[in-house]
Amino acid sequence: MARSFHLEILIPERVFFSETVEAVNVKTQDGEIGILSGHMPLVSTIDIGPIKIKKDGKWLEAFLSGGYIEILQDSVTIIADTAEWPWEIDINRAKAAEERAREKLRNRLSQVEYLQAQAALQRALTRLRVTRKLK
């Protein structure tokens, strides 16, 4: 059996996840990282993307948007702006957000507006990708 560690994911509304796990894959600003028990200590920022959690030999996937990750010897803490399980995501709302972001990107935008629209599009597309496994 693989060595395990404690994973806690906190969002403003609640403790999203707090359990013992075997592995975690998460997207940071520097790229995707895989975490196992005994990983070197690290603090990084979380990027928009899926988080994959291996618990009891099975992989779970959720949506994460922004925040920070702290990795210690036998624990990982993530403080995220948003975290959603696939069944919590409103697919119609995500599709509408994708269309709004794409429409906005077709227009002339300031640099800030462009980056905001790109982030909105990335959030919508990631939400939709995470929900595809439900079908």
JSON list of C-alpha atoms in Angstrom, two decimals:
[
{"chain": "A", "resi": 1, "resn": "MET", "atom": "CA", "xyz": [0.00, 0.00, 0.00]},
{"chain": "A", "resi": 2, "resn": "ALA", "atom": "CA", "xyz": [1.27, 3.48, -0.87]},
{"chain": "A", "resi": 3, "resn": "ARG", "atom": "CA", "xyz": [2.22, 5.83, 1.91]},
{"chain": "A", "resi": 4, "resn": "SER", "atom": "CA", "xyz": [-0.45, 8.40, 2.54]},
{"chain": "A", "resi": 5, "resn": "PHE", "atom": "CA", "xyz": [-0.69, 11.98, 3.74]},
{"chain": "A", "resi": 6, "resn": "HIS", "atom": "CA", "xyz": [-3.39, 14.43, 4.81]},
{"chain": "A", "resi": 7, "resn": "LEU", "atom": "CA", "xyz": [-4.93, 16.72, 2.17]},
{"chain": "A", "resi": 8, "resn": "GLU", "atom": "CA", "xyz": [-7.05, 19.67, 3.19]},
{"chain": "A", "resi": 9, "resn": "ILE", "atom": "CA", "xyz": [-8.72, 21.98, 0.67]},
{"chain": "A", "resi": 10, "resn": "LEU", "atom": "CA", "xyz": [-10.28, 25.13, 2.09]},
{"chain": "A", "resi": 11, "resn": "ILE", "atom": "CA", "xyz": [-12.54, 27.54, 0.22]},
{"chain": "A", "resi": 12, "resn": "PRO", "atom": "CA", "xyz": [-14.26, 30.65, 1.61]},
{"chain": "A", "resi": 13, "resn": "GLU", "atom": "CA", "xyz": [-17.58, 28.82, 2.12]},
{"chain": "A", "resi": 14, "resn": "ARG", "atom": "CA", "xyz": [-16.36, 25.62, 3.77]},
{"chain": "A", "resi": 15, "resn": "VAL", "atom": "CA", "xyz": [-13.80, 22.90, 4.19]},
{"chain": "A", "resi": 16, "resn": "PHE", "atom": "CA", "xyz": [-14.08, 21.37, 0.72]},
{"chain": "A", "resi": 17, "resn": "PHE", "atom": "CA", "xyz": [-11.99, 18.25, 1.41]},
{"chain": "A", "resi": 18, "resn": "SER", "atom": "CA", "xyz": [-10.09, 16.97, 4.45]},
{"chain": "A", "resi": 19, "resn": "GLU", "atom": "CA", "xyz": [-8.97, 13.34, 4.23]},
{"chain": "A", "resi": 20, "resn": "THR", "atom": "CA", "xyz": [-6.00, 11.02, 3.98]},
{"chain": "A", "resi": 21, "resn": "VAL", "atom": "CA", "xyz": [-4.90, 10.47, 0.37]},
{"chain": "A", "resi": 22, "resn": "GLU", "atom": "CA", "xyz": [-2.18, 8.66, -1.59]},
{"chain": "A", "resi": 23, "resn": "ALA", "atom": "CA", "xyz": [-1.42, 11.24, -4.30]},
{"chain": "A", "resi": 24, "resn": "VAL", "atom": "CA", "xyz": [-2.46, 14.63, -5.66]},
{"chain": "A", "resi": 25, "resn": "ASN", "atom": "CA", "xyz": [-1.93, 16.25, -9.07]},
{"chain": "A", "resi": 26, "resn": "VAL", "atom": "CA", "xyz": [-2.57, 19.98, -9.22]},
{"chain": "A", "resi": 27, "resn": "LYS", "atom": "CA", "xyz": [-1.84, 22.81, -11.65]},
{"chain": "A", "resi": 28, "resn": "THR", "atom": "CA", "xyz": [0.34, 25.59, -10.26]},
{"chain": "A", "resi": 29, "resn": "GLN", "atom": "CA", "xyz": [1.55, 28.79, -11.91]},
{"chain": "A", "resi": 30, "resn": "ASP", "atom": "CA", "xyz": [4.76, 26.91, -12.80]},
{"chain": "A", "resi": 31, "resn": "GLY", "atom": "CA", "xyz": [2.99, 23.87, -14.28]},
{"chain": "A", "resi": 32, "resn": "GLU", "atom": "CA", "xyz": [1.36, 20.67, -13.06]},
{"chain": "A", "resi": 33, "resn": "ILE", "atom": "CA", "xyz": [2.91, 18.93, -10.06]},
{"chain": "A", "resi": 34, "resn": "GLY", "atom": "CA", "xyz": [2.39, 15.47, -8.65]},
{"chain": "A", "resi": 35, "resn": "ILE", "atom": "CA", "xyz": [2.53, 15.08, -4.90]},
{"chain": "A", "resi": 36, "resn": "LEU", "atom": "CA", "xyz": [3.24, 11.91, -2.94]},
{"chain": "A", "resi": 37, "resn": "SER", "atom": "CA", "xyz": [3.98, 11.40, 0.75]},
{"chain": "A", "resi": 38, "resn": "GLY", "atom": "CA", "xyz": [7.41, 12.78, 1.60]},
{"chain": "A", "resi": 39, "resn": "HIS", "atom": "CA", "xyz": [7.34, 15.47, -1.12]},
{"chain": "A", "resi": 40, "resn": "MET", "atom": "CA", "xyz": [9.81, 18.29, -0.54]},
{"chain": "A", "resi": 41, "resn": "PRO", "atom": "CA", "xyz": [8.30, 21.30, 1.24]},
{"chain": "A", "resi": 42, "resn": "LEU", "atom": "CA", "xyz": [6.88, 23.87, -1.16]},
{"chain": "A", "resi": 43, "resn": "VAL", "atom": "CA", "xyz": [4.59, 26.88, -1.24]},
{"chain": "A", "resi": 44, "resn": "SER", "atom": "CA", "xyz": [3.15, 27.89, -4.61]},
{"chain": "A", "resi": 45, "resn": "THR", "atom": "CA", "xyz": [0.17, 29.57, -6.24]},
{"chain": "A", "resi": 46, "resn": "ILE", "atom": "CA", "xyz": [-2.61, 27.46, -7.74]},
{"chain": "A", "resi": 47, "resn": "ASP", "atom": "CA", "xyz": [-3.71, 28.07, -11.32]},
{"chain": "A", "resi": 48, "resn": "ILE", "atom": "CA", "xyz": [-7.13, 27.39, -12.82]},
{"chain": "A", "resi": 49, "resn": "GLY", "atom": "CA", "xyz": [-7.39, 23.69, -13.54]},
{"chain": "A", "resi": 50, "resn": "PRO", "atom": "CA", "xyz": [-8.50, 20.29, -12.36]},
{"chain": "A", "resi": 51, "resn": "ILE", "atom": "CA", "xyz": [-7.15, 18.71, -9.20]},
{"chain": "A", "resi": 52, "resn": "LYS", "atom": "CA", "xyz": [-6.77, 14.94, -9.21]},
{"chain": "A", "resi": 53, "resn": "ILE", "atom": "CA", "xyz": [-6.82, 13.13, -5.87]},
{"chain": "A", "resi": 54, "resn": "LYS", "atom": "CA", "xyz": [-5.95, 9.47, -5.37]},
{"chain": "A", "resi": 55, "resn": "LYS", "atom": "CA", "xyz": [-7.83, 8.04, -2.39]},
{"chain": "A", "resi": 56, "resn": "ASP", "atom": "CA", "xyz": [-8.17, 4.33, -1.60]},
{"chain": "A", "resi": 57, "resn": "GLY", "atom": "CA", "xyz": [-6.66, 3.47, -4.98]},
{"chain": "A", "resi": 58, "resn": "LYS", "atom": "CA", "xyz": [-9.24, 5.49, -6.96]},
{"chain": "A", "resi": 59, "resn": "TRP", "atom": "CA", "xyz": [-8.81, 8.86, -8.62]},
{"chain": "A", "resi": 60, "resn": "LEU", "atom": "CA", "xyz": [-11.23, 11.73, -7.87]},
{"chain": "A", "resi": 61, "resn": "GLU", "atom": "CA", "xyz": [-11.27, 14.92, -9.89]},
{"chain": "A", "resi": 62, "resn": "ALA", "atom": "CA", "xyz": [-12.52, 18.40, -9.00]},
{"chain": "A", "resi": 63, "resn": "PHE", "atom": "CA", "xyz": [-12.30, 21.95, -10.33]},
{"chain": "A", "resi": 64, "resn": "LEU", "atom": "CA", "xyz": [-9.93, 24.43, -8.64]},
{"chain": "A", "resi": 65, "resn": "SER", "atom": "CA", "xyz": [-9.58, 28.12, -9.33]},
{"chain": "A", "resi": 66, "resn": "GLY", "atom": "CA", "xyz": [-6.83, 30.23, -7.83]},
{"chain": "A", "resi": 67, "resn": "GLY", "atom": "CA", "xyz": [-5.27, 30.15, -4.41]},
{"chain": "A", "resi": 68, "resn": "TYR", "atom": "CA", "xyz": [-2.22, 28.74, -2.67]},
{"chain": "A", "resi": 69, "resn": "ILE", "atom": "CA", "xyz": [-0.78, 25.33, -1.87]},
{"chain": "A", "resi": 70, "resn": "GLU", "atom": "CA", "xyz": [1.51, 24.46, 1.03]},
{"chain": "A", "resi": 71, "resn": "ILE", "atom": "CA", "xyz": [3.24, 21.09, 0.89]},
{"chain": "A", "resi": 72, "resn": "LEU", "atom": "CA", "xyz": [4.86, 19.69, 4.03]},
{"chain": "A", "resi": 73, "resn": "GLN", "atom": "CA", "xyz": [6.37, 16.26, 4.72]},
{"chain": "A", "resi": 74, "resn": "ASP", "atom": "CA", "xyz": [3.06, 14.51, 5.43]},
{"chain": "A", "resi": 75, "resn": "SER", "atom": "CA", "xyz": [0.38, 17.09, 4.71]},
{"chain": "A", "resi": 76, "resn": "VAL", "atom": "CA", "xyz": [-0.84, 19.34, 1.92]},
{"chain": "A", "resi": 77, "resn": "THR", "atom": "CA", "xyz": [-3.05, 22.38, 2.46]},
{"chain": "A", "resi": 78, "resn": "ILE", "atom": "CA", "xyz": [-4.75, 24.20, -0.38]},
{"chain": "A", "resi": 79, "resn": "ILE", "atom": "CA", "xyz": [-6.55, 27.50, 0.14]},
{"chain": "A", "resi": 80, "resn": "ALA", "atom": "CA", "xyz": [-8.52, 28.08, -3.05]},
{"chain": "A", "resi": 81, "resn": "ASP", "atom": "CA", "xyz": [-10.85, 30.76, -4.37]},
{"chain": "A", "resi": 82, "resn": "THR", "atom": "CA", "xyz": [-13.17, 28.08, -5.76]},
{"chain": "A", "resi": 83, "resn": "ALA", "atom": "CA", "xyz": [-13.38, 24.29, -5.61]},
{"chain": "A", "resi": 84, "resn": "GLU", "atom": "CA", "xyz": [-16.22, 22.22, -7.06]},
{"chain": "A", "resi": 85, "resn": "TRP", "atom": "CA", "xyz": [-16.90, 18.54, -7.52]},
{"chain": "A", "resi": 86, "resn": "PRO", "atom": "CA", "xyz": [-18.19, 17.61, -10.99]},
{"chain": "A", "resi": 87, "resn": "TRP", "atom": "CA", "xyz": [-21.74, 17.05, -9.68]},
{"chain": "A", "resi": 88, "resn": "GLU", "atom": "CA", "xyz": [-21.76, 20.56, -8.13]},
{"chain": "A", "resi": 89, "resn": "ILE", "atom": "CA", "xyz": [-21.03, 22.30, -11.44]},
{"chain": "A", "resi": 90, "resn": "ASP", "atom": "CA", "xyz": [-23.97, 23.81, -13.32]},
{"chain": "A", "resi": 91, "resn": "ILE", "atom": "CA", "xyz": [-23.16, 22.75, -16.89]},
{"chain": "A", "resi": 92, "resn": "ASN", "atom": "CA", "xyz": [-25.56, 25.25, -18.50]},
{"chain": "A", "resi": 93, "resn": "ARG", "atom": "CA", "xyz": [-24.05, 28.08, -16.47]},
{"chain": "A", "resi": 94, "resn": "ALA", "atom": "CA", "xyz": [-20.52, 26.99, -17.49]},
{"chain": "A", "resi": 95, "resn": "LYS", "atom": "CA", "xyz": [-21.53, 26.87, -21.17]},
{"chain": "A", "resi": 96, "resn": "ALA", "atom": "CA", "xyz": [-23.06, 30.35, -20.90]},
{"chain": "A", "resi": 97, "resn": "ALA", "atom": "CA", "xyz": [-19.89, 31.64, -19.23]},
{"chain": "A", "resi": 98, "resn": "GLU", "atom": "CA", "xyz": [-17.81, 30.12, -22.03]},
{"chain": "A", "resi": 99, "resn": "GLU", "atom": "CA", "xyz": [-19.93, 31.86, -24.67]},
{"chain": "A", "resi": 100, "resn": "ARG", "atom": "CA", "xyz": [-19.79, 35.22, -22.83]},
{"chain": "A", "resi": 101, "resn": "ALA", "atom": "CA", "xyz": [-16.00, 34.99, -22.54]},
{"chain": "A", "resi": 102, "resn": "ARG", "atom": "CA", "xyz": [-15.58, 34.04, -26.22]},
{"chain": "A", "resi": 103, "resn": "GLU", "atom": "CA", "xyz": [-17.84, 36.93, -27.26]},
{"chain": "A", "resi": 104, "resn": "LYS", "atom": "CA", "xyz": [-15.89, 39.36, -25.10]},
{"chain": "A", "resi": 105, "resn": "LEU", "atom": "CA", "xyz": [-12.60, 38.14, -26.61]},
{"chain": "A", "resi": 106, "resn": "ARG", "atom": "CA", "xyz": [-13.91, 38.96, -30.11]},
{"chain": "A", "resi": 107, "resn": "ASN", "atom": "CA", "xyz": [-14.05, 42.66, -29.15]},
{"chain": "A", "resi": 108, "resn": "ARG", "atom": "CA", "xyz": [-11.29, 45.20, -28.73]},
{"chain": "A", "resi": 109, "resn": "LEU", "atom": "CA", "xyz": [-10.20, 45.02, -25.10]},
{"chain": "A", "resi": 110, "resn": "SER", "atom": "CA", "xyz": [-7.71, 46.62, -22.77]},
{"chain": "A", "resi": 111, "resn": "GLN", "atom": "CA", "xyz": [-4.97, 44.33, -21.52]},
{"chain": "A", "resi": 112, "resn": "VAL", "atom": "CA", "xyz": [-6.75, 43.90, -18.18]},
{"chain": "A", "resi": 113, "resn": "GLU", "atom": "CA", "xyz": [-10.09, 43.13, -19.83]},
{"chain": "A", "resi": 114, "resn": "TYR", "atom": "CA", "xyz": [-8.38, 40.64, -22.13]},
{"chain": "A", "resi": 115, "resn": "LEU", "atom": "CA", "xyz": [-6.74, 38.82, -19.20]},
{"chain": "A", "resi": 116, "resn": "GLN", "atom": "CA", "xyz": [-10.05, 38.75, -17.31]},
{"chain": "A", "resi": 117, "resn": "ALA", "atom": "CA", "xyz": [-11.86, 37.30, -20.32]},
{"chain": "A", "resi": 118, "resn": "GLN", "atom": "CA", "xyz": [-9.11, 34.71, -20.83]},
{"chain": "A", "resi": 119, "resn": "ALA", "atom": "CA", "xyz": [-9.38, 33.66, -17.17]},
{"chain": "A", "resi": 120, "resn": "ALA", "atom": "CA", "xyz": [-13.18, 33.43, -17.43]},
{"chain": "A", "resi": 121, "resn": "LEU", "atom": "CA", "xyz": [-12.86, 31.27, -20.54]},
{"chain": "A", "resi": 122, "resn": "GLN", "atom": "CA", "xyz": [-10.30, 29.02, -18.84]},
{"chain": "A", "resi": 123, "resn": "ARG", "atom": "CA", "xyz": [-12.57, 28.59, -15.80]},
{"chain": "A", "resi": 124, "resn": "ALA", "atom": "CA", "xyz": [-15.57, 27.70, -17.99]},
{"chain": "A", "resi": 125, "resn": "LEU", "atom": "CA", "xyz": [-13.64, 25.23, -20.14]},
{"chain": "A", "resi": 126, "resn": "THR", "atom": "CA", "xyz": [-12.07, 23.54, -17.11]},
{"chain": "A", "resi": 127, "resn": "ARG", "atom": "CA", "xyz": [-15.45, 23.19, -15.41]},
{"chain": "A", "resi": 128, "resn": "LEU", "atom": "CA", "xyz": [-16.86, 21.57, -18.55]},
{"chain": "A", "resi": 129, "resn": "ARG", "atom": "CA", "xyz": [-13.86, 19.24, -18.87]},
{"chain": "A", "resi": 130, "resn": "VAL", "atom": "CA", "xyz": [-14.23, 18.11, -15.24]},
{"chain": "A", "resi": 131, "resn": "THR", "atom": "CA", "xyz": [-17.94, 17.34, -15.74]},
{"chain": "A", "resi": 132, "resn": "ARG", "atom": "CA", "xyz": [-17.39, 15.19, -18.86]},
{"chain": "A", "resi": 133, "resn": "LYS", "atom": "CA", "xyz": [-16.42, 12.22, -16.71]},
{"chain": "A", "resi": 134, "resn": "LEU", "atom": "CA", "xyz": [-19.94, 12.18, -15.22]},
{"chain": "A", "resi": 135, "resn": "LYS", "atom": "CA", "xyz": [-21.52, 11.16, -18.54]}
]
